[in-house]
Coordinates of C-alpha atoms and ligand atoms in Angstrom, one line a residue:
M1 CA 136.4 17.6 -19.8
I2 CA 138.6 18.7 -16.8
K3 CA 135.7 20.8 -15.6
S4 CA 133.2 17.9 -15.7
V5 CA 135.7 15.6 -13.9
S6 CA 136.1 18.1 -11.1
I7 CA 132.3 18.7 -10.8
L8 CA 132.0 14.9 -10.6
T9 CA 134.7 14.7 -7.9
L10 CA 133.0 17.5 -5.9
F11 CA 129.7 15.7 -6.2
L12 CA 131.3 12.4 -5.0
L13 CA 132.9 14.2 -2.1
I14 CA 129.6 15.8 -1.0
F15 CA 127.8 12.4 -1.5
T16 CA 130.4 10.5 0.5
N17 CA 130.3 13.1 3.3
F18 CA 126.5 12.8 3.3
L19 CA 126.8 9.0 3.6
F20 CA 129.3 9.2 6.4
A21 CA 127.0 11.8 8.2
Q22 CA 124.2 9.2 7.9
V23 CA 126.2 6.5 9.5
D24 CA 128.1 8.7 12.0
E25 CA 125.4 7.6 14.3
N26 CA 126.3 4.0 15.0
K27 CA 123.1 2.0 15.1
I28 CA 122.6 -1.6 15.9
I29 CA 119.4 -3.6 15.8
V30 CA 119.3 -6.7 17.9
N31 CA 116.4 -9.1 17.6
I32 CA 116.1 -10.4 21.1
D33 CA 113.2 -12.7 20.4
S34 CA 114.6 -14.6 17.4
V35 CA 117.5 -17.1 17.3
Q36 CA 119.9 -17.4 14.4
G37 CA 121.8 -20.5 15.6
K38 CA 123.8 -21.9 18.5
I39 CA 127.3 -20.7 19.2
S40 CA 129.2 -23.9 19.9
K41 CA 131.4 -23.5 23.0
H42 CA 134.1 -25.2 20.9
I43 CA 134.6 -21.9 19.0
Y44 CA 136.5 -20.8 22.1
G45 CA 139.0 -23.6 21.9
H46 CA 142.8 -23.6 22.3
F47 CA 145.9 -25.2 20.8
A48 CA 149.0 -26.6 22.4
E49 CA 151.9 -27.8 20.2
H50 CA 155.3 -29.3 21.1
L51 CA 156.8 -26.0 20.0
G52 CA 159.1 -23.7 22.0
R53 CA 157.8 -23.3 25.5
C54 CA 154.2 -24.1 25.0
I55 CA 154.2 -27.6 26.5
Y56 CA 157.6 -27.5 28.3
G57 CA 157.6 -24.6 30.8
G58 CA 154.1 -23.6 29.7
F59 CA 151.8 -26.4 30.7
W60 CA 154.4 -28.9 31.9
V61 CA 157.1 -28.5 34.6
G62 CA 157.4 -32.1 35.8
E63 CA 156.5 -33.6 39.1
N64 CA 159.7 -32.6 40.8
S65 CA 159.5 -28.9 39.9
L66 CA 159.4 -26.3 42.7
I67 CA 156.7 -24.5 40.6
P68 CA 153.3 -25.6 42.2
N69 CA 152.0 -28.4 40.0
T70 CA 149.7 -31.4 40.0
N71 CA 151.3 -34.5 38.4
G72 CA 153.8 -32.2 36.7
I73 CA 151.1 -29.7 35.3
R74 CA 151.3 -26.1 36.4
N75 CA 148.5 -25.2 38.9
D76 CA 148.5 -21.5 38.0
V77 CA 147.9 -22.3 34.3
V78 CA 145.1 -24.8 35.0
K79 CA 143.4 -22.2 37.3
A80 CA 143.6 -19.5 34.7
L81 CA 142.3 -21.6 31.8
R82 CA 139.4 -23.0 33.9
E83 CA 138.4 -19.4 34.6
I84 CA 137.8 -18.8 30.9
N85 CA 135.9 -22.1 30.6
I86 CA 138.4 -23.6 28.1
P87 CA 136.2 -26.0 26.1
N88 CA 138.9 -28.0 24.3
L89 CA 142.6 -28.3 23.7
R90 CA 144.2 -29.4 20.4
W91 CA 147.4 -31.4 20.7
P92 CA 150.2 -32.3 19.8
G93 CA 150.4 -30.1 16.7
G94 CA 150.5 -28.4 14.2
C95 CA 153.4 -29.5 12.1
F96 CA 154.7 -31.5 15.1
A97 CA 151.8 -33.9 14.8
D98 CA 152.9 -35.3 11.5
T99 CA 156.3 -36.2 13.0
Y100 CA 154.9 -37.5 16.3
H101 CA 154.9 -41.2 17.1
W102 CA 152.7 -41.6 20.1
K103 CA 154.3 -44.8 21.4
D104 CA 157.4 -42.7 22.1
G105 CA 155.5 -40.8 24.8
I106 CA 154.0 -43.6 26.9
G107 CA 155.4 -45.9 29.7
P108 CA 158.1 -45.1 32.3
K109 CA 159.5 -41.7 31.6
E110 CA 163.2 -42.8 31.9
K111 CA 162.6 -45.3 29.2
R112 CA 161.0 -42.8 26.7
K113 CA 162.8 -42.1 23.5
K114 CA 164.5 -38.8 23.0
I115 CA 163.8 -37.4 19.6
V116 CA 164.7 -34.2 17.6
N117 CA 161.9 -31.7 17.1
T118 CA 162.7 -31.1 13.4
N119 CA 160.0 -28.6 12.9
W120 CA 160.8 -26.2 15.7
G121 CA 164.4 -25.5 16.3
G122 CA 165.9 -29.0 16.3
V123 CA 165.7 -29.2 20.1
T124 CA 165.5 -32.4 22.0
E125 CA 162.1 -33.7 22.7
D126 CA 162.3 -36.1 25.6
N127 CA 158.7 -37.2 25.4
S128 CA 158.1 -36.7 29.1
F129 CA 154.8 -35.1 28.1
G130 CA 152.8 -37.8 26.2
T131 CA 149.4 -39.3 25.9
H132 CA 148.7 -39.9 29.6
E133 CA 150.0 -36.4 30.6
F134 CA 147.9 -34.8 27.9
M135 CA 144.7 -36.6 29.0
D136 CA 145.4 -35.8 32.6
L137 CA 145.8 -32.1 31.6
C138 CA 142.4 -32.2 29.9
E139 CA 140.9 -33.8 32.9
Q140 CA 142.4 -31.1 35.2
L141 CA 141.1 -28.4 32.8
E142 CA 137.7 -30.2 32.5
C143 CA 137.9 -29.7 28.7
E144 CA 137.7 -32.0 25.7
P145 CA 140.8 -33.3 24.0
V146 CA 141.3 -32.7 20.3
I147 CA 144.0 -35.0 19.1
C148 CA 145.7 -34.6 15.8
G149 CA 147.1 -37.9 14.4
N150 CA 150.1 -38.4 12.2
V151 CA 149.3 -39.0 8.5
G152 CA 152.5 -37.5 7.1
S153 CA 155.1 -39.8 8.5
G154 CA 152.9 -42.3 10.4
T155 CA 150.9 -45.3 9.4
V156 CA 147.2 -46.2 9.4
Q157 CA 148.0 -49.0 12.0
E158 CA 149.8 -46.5 14.3
M159 CA 146.9 -44.1 14.3
A160 CA 144.3 -46.9 14.6
D161 CA 146.3 -48.3 17.6
W162 CA 146.3 -44.8 19.3
V163 CA 142.5 -44.6 19.0
E164 CA 142.2 -48.1 20.4
Y165 CA 144.7 -47.4 23.2
L166 CA 142.7 -44.4 24.3
T167 CA 139.1 -45.4 23.9
S168 CA 138.6 -49.1 23.9
D169 CA 137.4 -51.1 26.9
A170 CA 137.7 -54.5 25.2
E171 CA 140.5 -57.0 25.7
S172 CA 143.4 -56.3 23.2
P173 CA 147.1 -55.7 23.1
M174 CA 146.5 -51.9 23.1
T175 CA 144.2 -51.9 26.1
E176 CA 146.5 -54.2 28.0
L177 CA 149.3 -51.8 27.3
R178 CA 147.3 -48.8 28.5
K179 CA 146.4 -50.7 31.7
K180 CA 150.1 -51.6 32.2
N181 CA 150.8 -47.9 32.0
G182 CA 148.5 -47.2 34.8
R183 CA 145.1 -46.3 33.2
E184 CA 142.5 -49.0 33.7
K185 CA 139.5 -47.3 32.1
P186 CA 139.4 -45.9 28.6
W187 CA 139.2 -42.1 28.1
K188 CA 136.5 -40.4 26.0
V189 CA 138.0 -38.8 22.9
K190 CA 135.6 -37.3 20.4
F191 CA 137.6 -34.9 18.3
W192 CA 140.3 -36.5 16.1
G193 CA 142.4 -34.6 13.4
V194 CA 143.5 -36.8 10.5
G195 CA 146.8 -35.0 9.8
N196 CA 147.6 -31.4 9.9
E197 CA 148.2 -29.1 6.9
S198 CA 148.7 -32.1 4.7
W199 CA 149.3 -29.8 1.7
G200 CA 152.5 -28.6 3.5
C201 CA 154.4 -29.7 6.7
G202 CA 152.0 -32.6 6.9
G203 CA 153.3 -34.4 3.8
I204 CA 153.1 -32.0 0.8
M205 CA 150.1 -33.9 -0.6
S206 CA 147.8 -33.0 -3.4
A207 CA 144.0 -32.7 -2.7
D208 CA 143.3 -35.9 -4.6
F209 CA 146.0 -37.8 -2.8
Y210 CA 145.0 -36.6 0.6
S211 CA 141.3 -37.2 0.0
N212 CA 142.1 -40.9 -0.6
E213 CA 144.4 -41.0 2.4
M214 CA 141.6 -39.4 4.5
A215 CA 139.3 -42.2 3.4
R216 CA 141.8 -44.9 4.2
Y217 CA 142.7 -43.6 7.6
S218 CA 139.1 -42.8 8.5
F219 CA 138.0 -46.3 7.6
F220 CA 140.4 -47.8 10.2
L221 CA 139.7 -45.3 13.0
K222 CA 137.0 -47.2 14.9
N223 CA 134.4 -46.2 17.4
Y224 CA 134.9 -48.4 20.5
G225 CA 132.0 -48.9 23.0
R226 CA 130.1 -45.6 23.3
N227 CA 133.0 -43.5 22.0
S228 CA 132.2 -41.8 18.8
L229 CA 134.9 -40.0 16.8
Y230 CA 134.4 -36.7 15.1
K231 CA 137.0 -36.9 12.4
I232 CA 138.5 -33.6 11.2
A233 CA 140.1 -33.6 7.8
S234 CA 143.0 -31.3 7.0
G235 CA 142.0 -28.4 4.8
G236 CA 144.1 -27.0 2.0
L237 CA 146.2 -23.8 2.1
Q238 CA 144.1 -20.8 3.0
E239 CA 142.4 -20.0 -0.4
D240 CA 142.7 -23.5 -1.8
Y241 CA 139.0 -23.9 -2.7
N242 CA 139.8 -26.8 -4.9
W243 CA 140.9 -28.8 -1.9
T244 CA 137.6 -28.0 -0.2
K245 CA 135.7 -29.0 -3.3
T246 CA 137.7 -32.3 -3.6
L247 CA 137.1 -33.4 0.0
M248 CA 133.5 -32.3 0.0
E249 CA 132.8 -34.1 -3.2
K250 CA 134.3 -37.3 -1.9
W251 CA 132.3 -37.0 1.3
S252 CA 129.1 -36.4 -0.6
K253 CA 129.6 -39.7 -2.3
E254 CA 130.0 -41.6 0.9
D255 CA 128.5 -45.0 0.8
G256 CA 128.6 -48.0 3.1
W257 CA 132.4 -48.1 3.0
L258 CA 133.0 -44.4 3.5
Q259 CA 130.5 -44.0 6.3
N260 CA 131.7 -41.3 8.6
Y261 CA 134.4 -40.2 6.2
M262 CA 134.7 -36.9 8.0
S263 CA 132.7 -34.7 10.4
G264 CA 134.8 -31.6 10.3
Y265 CA 137.0 -29.8 7.8
S266 CA 139.9 -27.7 8.9
L267 CA 140.8 -24.1 7.9
H268 CA 143.9 -22.3 9.1
Y269 CA 144.4 -18.5 8.8
Y270 CA 146.9 -16.4 10.6
T271 CA 146.9 -12.6 10.6
I272 CA 150.3 -11.3 9.3
C273 CA 150.7 -7.6 9.6
H274 CA 153.2 -7.3 6.7
D275 CA 154.3 -10.4 5.0
W276 CA 155.9 -13.8 5.9
D277 CA 159.5 -12.4 5.6
H278 CA 158.9 -9.4 7.7
K279 CA 155.9 -10.0 10.0
G280 CA 156.4 -6.9 12.2
S281 CA 156.9 -6.5 15.9
A282 CA 154.3 -7.6 18.4
T283 CA 154.8 -4.5 20.5
D284 CA 156.5 -1.8 18.5
F285 CA 154.1 -0.7 15.8
N286 CA 152.4 2.4 14.5
E287 CA 148.8 3.2 13.5
D288 CA 149.3 2.0 10.0
E289 CA 150.3 -1.4 11.4
W290 CA 147.4 -1.4 13.8
F291 CA 145.1 -0.8 10.9
S292 CA 146.7 -3.3 8.6
T293 CA 146.5 -6.0 11.3
L294 CA 142.8 -5.4 12.0
S295 CA 141.9 -5.2 8.3
K296 CA 143.8 -8.4 7.5
T297 CA 142.0 -10.1 10.3
L298 CA 138.7 -9.3 8.7
Y299 CA 139.8 -11.4 5.7
M300 CA 138.8 -14.4 7.9
D301 CA 135.2 -13.5 7.1
D302 CA 135.8 -13.8 3.4
L303 CA 137.6 -17.1 3.8
I304 CA 134.8 -18.6 5.8
K305 CA 132.1 -17.3 3.4
K306 CA 134.0 -18.8 0.4
H307 CA 134.8 -22.1 1.9
S308 CA 131.3 -22.4 3.3
A309 CA 129.9 -21.7 -0.2
F310 CA 131.8 -24.8 -1.5
M311 CA 130.7 -26.8 1.5
D312 CA 127.1 -25.7 1.0
K313 CA 127.1 -27.1 -2.5
Y314 CA 127.7 -30.6 -1.3
D315 CA 126.3 -30.2 2.2
P316 CA 123.4 -27.8 2.3
E317 CA 122.2 -29.2 5.6
K318 CA 125.6 -28.2 7.1
R319 CA 126.4 -31.6 8.6
I320 CA 130.1 -31.0 8.2
G321 CA 131.6 -28.4 10.6
L322 CA 134.2 -25.9 9.5
I323 CA 137.0 -26.2 12.1
V324 CA 139.2 -23.1 12.2
D325 CA 141.8 -25.0 14.3
E326 CA 144.6 -22.4 13.9
W327 CA 144.1 -18.7 14.0
G328 CA 145.6 -15.6 15.5
N329 CA 148.4 -13.0 15.0
W330 CA 151.8 -14.1 13.9
F331 CA 154.5 -11.5 14.5
D332 CA 158.3 -11.6 14.5
S333 CA 159.6 -13.5 17.5
E334 CA 160.7 -11.3 20.4
P335 CA 164.3 -10.0 20.0
G336 CA 166.7 -12.2 22.0
T337 CA 164.5 -15.3 21.9
N338 CA 165.0 -18.4 19.7
P339 CA 163.2 -17.5 16.5
A340 CA 162.0 -21.1 16.1
F341 CA 160.1 -20.9 19.3
L342 CA 157.6 -18.2 18.0
Y343 CA 157.5 -16.4 21.3
Q344 CA 155.7 -13.0 21.0
Q345 CA 154.3 -10.5 23.4
N346 CA 150.6 -9.6 23.3
T347 CA 149.1 -6.1 23.3
L348 CA 145.7 -4.4 23.1
R349 CA 146.0 -4.9 19.3
D350 CA 145.9 -8.7 19.9
A351 CA 142.8 -8.3 22.1
M352 CA 141.1 -6.5 19.3
V353 CA 142.1 -9.2 16.8
A354 CA 140.7 -11.8 19.1
A355 CA 137.4 -9.9 19.4
L356 CA 137.1 -9.5 15.7
N357 CA 137.8 -13.2 15.0
L358 CA 135.4 -14.4 17.7
D359 CA 132.7 -12.1 16.3
I360 CA 133.2 -13.6 12.8
F361 CA 133.1 -17.2 14.2
N362 CA 129.9 -16.4 16.2
K363 CA 128.3 -14.9 13.1
H364 CA 129.0 -18.1 11.1
C365 CA 128.1 -20.5 13.9
D366 CA 125.8 -22.4 11.5
R367 CA 129.0 -23.7 9.8
V368 CA 131.9 -22.9 12.2
K369 CA 131.7 -25.6 14.9
M370 CA 135.2 -25.2 16.4
A371 CA 138.1 -22.8 16.4
N372 CA 141.4 -22.9 18.2
I373 CA 143.6 -19.9 18.8
A374 CA 147.3 -20.5 18.2
Q375 CA 148.6 -21.1 20.7
A376 CA 147.7 -21.3 24.4
I377 CA 151.0 -20.5 26.1
N378 CA 154.2 -18.8 25.1
V379 CA 153.7 -19.3 21.3
L380 CA 152.2 -16.8 18.8
Q381 CA 149.0 -15.2 20.1
S382 CA 148.9 -16.7 23.6
V383 CA 146.5 -16.2 26.3
I384 CA 149.2 -17.0 28.9
L385 CA 152.9 -16.2 29.1
T386 CA 155.2 -17.9 31.6
K387 CA 158.7 -17.2 32.8
D388 CA 159.9 -19.8 35.4
E389 CA 157.4 -19.5 38.2
Q390 CA 155.8 -16.2 36.9
I391 CA 152.7 -16.0 34.8
V392 CA 151.2 -13.2 32.7
L393 CA 147.6 -13.2 31.5
T394 CA 147.6 -11.4 28.2
P395 CA 145.1 -8.9 26.7
T396 CA 143.9 -11.8 24.5
Y397 CA 143.2 -13.8 27.7
Y398 CA 140.8 -11.1 28.9
V399 CA 138.8 -11.2 25.6
F400 CA 138.3 -15.0 26.2
K401 CA 137.2 -14.2 29.7
M402 CA 134.8 -11.6 28.6
Y403 CA 133.4 -13.6 25.6
K404 CA 132.8 -16.8 27.6
V405 CA 129.2 -15.6 28.0
H406 CA 128.6 -16.5 24.3
Q407 CA 129.7 -20.2 24.8
D408 CA 126.8 -22.5 23.9
A409 CA 124.4 -19.5 23.8
D410 CA 121.8 -18.7 21.1
L411 CA 123.1 -16.3 18.5
L412 CA 120.8 -13.3 18.2
P413 CA 120.4 -11.7 14.7
I414 CA 122.0 -8.2 14.6
D415 CA 122.2 -5.5 12.0
I416 CA 125.0 -3.1 12.3
K417 CA 125.1 0.3 10.6
C418 CA 128.2 2.2 11.5
G419 CA 130.8 4.7 10.4
N420 CA 134.2 3.8 9.0
Y421 CA 137.6 3.9 10.6
T422 CA 139.9 5.2 7.9
V423 CA 143.7 5.3 7.6
G424 CA 145.1 6.7 4.3
D425 CA 142.8 5.6 1.6
K426 CA 141.6 2.4 3.3
S427 CA 138.7 1.9 5.7
I428 CA 137.1 -0.7 7.8
K429 CA 133.9 -0.7 9.9
T430 CA 134.3 1.1 13.2
I431 CA 132.2 -1.4 15.2
S432 CA 132.2 -5.1 15.5
S433 CA 129.7 -6.9 17.6
S434 CA 128.0 -10.2 18.7
A435 CA 124.8 -10.8 20.6
S436 CA 123.6 -13.9 22.2
K437 CA 121.1 -15.2 24.8
D438 CA 122.1 -17.9 27.3
S439 CA 120.2 -20.7 28.8
D440 CA 119.1 -18.4 31.8
G441 CA 117.7 -15.9 29.3
L442 CA 120.5 -13.4 29.9
I443 CA 121.4 -11.3 26.8
H444 CA 125.0 -10.5 26.2
I445 CA 126.2 -7.9 23.6
T446 CA 129.9 -7.6 23.0
L447 CA 131.0 -4.5 21.1
S448 CA 134.4 -3.3 19.8
N449 CA 135.4 0.1 18.7
V450 CA 138.5 -0.4 16.4
N451 CA 139.3 3.3 16.2
P452 CA 142.3 4.0 18.4
N453 CA 141.7 7.8 18.3
E454 CA 138.0 8.4 18.7
S455 CA 135.2 7.2 21.0
A456 CA 132.0 5.9 19.4
K457 CA 128.5 6.3 20.6
V458 CA 126.4 3.3 19.7
K459 CA 122.6 3.2 19.8
I460 CA 121.2 -0.3 20.1
D461 CA 117.6 -1.0 19.4
L462 CA 116.5 -4.1 21.3
K463 CA 113.7 -5.4 19.1
G464 CA 111.4 -7.7 21.1
S465 CA 108.5 -7.9 23.3
A466 CA 109.8 -7.8 26.8
Q467 CA 111.3 -4.7 28.5
K468 CA 115.0 -5.3 29.3
E469 CA 117.1 -4.3 32.3
F470 CA 120.9 -3.5 32.4
I471 CA 122.6 -5.9 34.7
R472 CA 126.4 -5.3 34.3
G473 CA 129.1 -4.3 31.9
E474 CA 132.8 -5.0 31.3
I475 CA 135.5 -3.3 29.3
I476 CA 139.0 -4.0 28.0
T477 CA 141.0 -1.0 26.9
A478 CA 144.3 0.7 27.7
K479 CA 146.3 3.9 27.4
A480 CA 148.0 2.9 24.2
M481 CA 147.4 0.6 21.2
N482 CA 150.5 -1.3 22.2
S483 CA 149.9 -1.5 26.0
F484 CA 150.7 -5.0 27.3
N485 CA 151.1 -7.0 30.5
D486 CA 154.5 -7.9 31.6
F487 CA 156.3 -10.0 34.2
G488 CA 156.6 -8.3 37.6
K489 CA 154.5 -5.3 36.6
D490 CA 150.9 -4.3 37.3
E491 CA 148.6 -5.2 34.5
E492 CA 148.1 -2.5 31.9
V493 CA 145.3 -4.3 30.0
T494 CA 142.7 -6.1 32.0
L495 CA 138.9 -6.6 32.4
K496 CA 137.2 -3.7 34.3
D497 CA 133.6 -2.9 35.2
F498 CA 131.8 -0.7 32.7
D499 CA 128.5 1.2 33.1
N500 CA 128.6 4.0 30.6
V501 CA 125.3 3.0 29.2
S502 CA 121.7 4.2 29.3
L503 CA 118.6 2.1 28.6
N504 CA 115.2 3.7 27.8
D505 CA 112.3 2.0 26.1
N506 CA 114.6 -0.8 24.9
E507 CA 117.0 1.7 23.3
L508 CA 120.4 1.1 24.8
V509 CA 123.0 3.8 24.3
V510 CA 126.7 2.8 24.9
E511 CA 129.6 5.1 24.8
L512 CA 132.6 3.1 23.6
P513 CA 136.0 4.6 24.4
S514 CA 138.5 4.5 21.6
K515 CA 140.2 1.1 21.0
S516 CA 137.9 -0.7 23.5
I517 CA 136.0 -3.9 23.8
V518 CA 132.8 -3.9 25.9
M519 CA 130.4 -6.5 27.1
I520 CA 126.8 -5.6 28.2
E521 CA 124.6 -8.0 30.1
L522 CA 120.9 -7.5 30.1
K523 CA 118.0 -9.4 31.6
Ligands
LIG601 O1 151.1 -22.7 14.9 C1 152.3 -22.9 14.3 C2 152.3 -23.7 13.0 O2 151.5 -23.0 12.0 C3 151.6 -25.0 13.1 O3 152.5 -26.0 13.6 C4 151.2 -25.3 11.7 O4 150.1 -26.1 11.6 C5 151.0 -23.9 11.1 O5 151.6 -23.7 9.9

């Protein structure tokens, strides 16, 4: 018996080695002449909550600040976000949204109510940043607003008024109020969240209860003039597939009354390296934690597949978008900072997590129509950190800068055969990738090597009629897994030119350094 077990083990070992030897050569096939779908630019969206220093000190410094600003909004932040083509910004929360009463944040600033931010540290919220300031921010960023309304502690009337205040051109008390506050013309607001995490901080509702609330709110949120709302329903807790089923079932029964019940359905998933009680440090980590963070990030793919399967049952034509409006790394807050402010540094590991998530969203672009990293500035996995007048662009920022080439481009089908990156008895795929073709016919292939110790040679077979030409490449990598950019120091992680490629007869060979993210542009 023992003998036969050890023979079996030996056989398995030889077989596994044989398998690895087969895939040691990382091979990708990209079909450059076929299109799998369109990657919505809104997958590259951001999120700004009234939390810690995201709004105050991050976006907003006030008109009287010595920090260069336009109408109170930091110029350096606007410039940086415009460089990554920020397509949309979600606001005012998060959990804050379901405690927010929008009328507190309009009119003369000195008359605005001061409230307690009960979700995030009990600090005073003076409402100096409200609806007009947010809409001005979106105009400066040239991005679309994504407004999340208050279902948990608000009323249908309050939310309906907000829509009317923002988008109506007709004569009414709400439009008069807007004009009195200095805005003559209505704004265009398409994306509208009906509550946030309504299973939890948004009101501890059940799926049945919320699905009825969604119908009630949705019915009273009107389209004014040419403004047409894209209503986003709150999803359930991560793996709550019953919540998805309940909402989708209700949507599928939509009749005259429930027309336009919802257009999008939200999913939130954060990568937590350990667990909620001990999330781990953003900067001080070992290879096990690098591995655990990356492998837990890949769970996003499972979640999307499973929620999509429920959605497909009721919506095979994929009319409802899956909106991943909160994602990213959540680590322990930086020592010495207010733990309720969720301020964390951002390393090359965060860059890798961003690349893996964006590849997953690109791959599922038939269903995923929007995603918002949490959060834009000074909170969780930020693209920007600020300290007074100083600004830091994080490794995650550079991934968004690199990946902007995929925005609104056609997704090209790819087939990846690659080796594994193994730590202990666990493995993940070494290579992650996306390929797309933009409206000018340029092909962009982004590739990540998740292995922090070994480089990877990747052979890419460009299947298609026309001969391709290498135009340029970019790379993000650094000395260490935990390299990061800090105030007053030269950047350790940034975007650099990359040309370690060869192209013969449409076979592209790329040498990816360890722990690197690369973009190749072809014509
Ligand atoms: O992004 C921080 C918080 O995480 C949000 O307010 C909430 O929606 C989620 O639980």
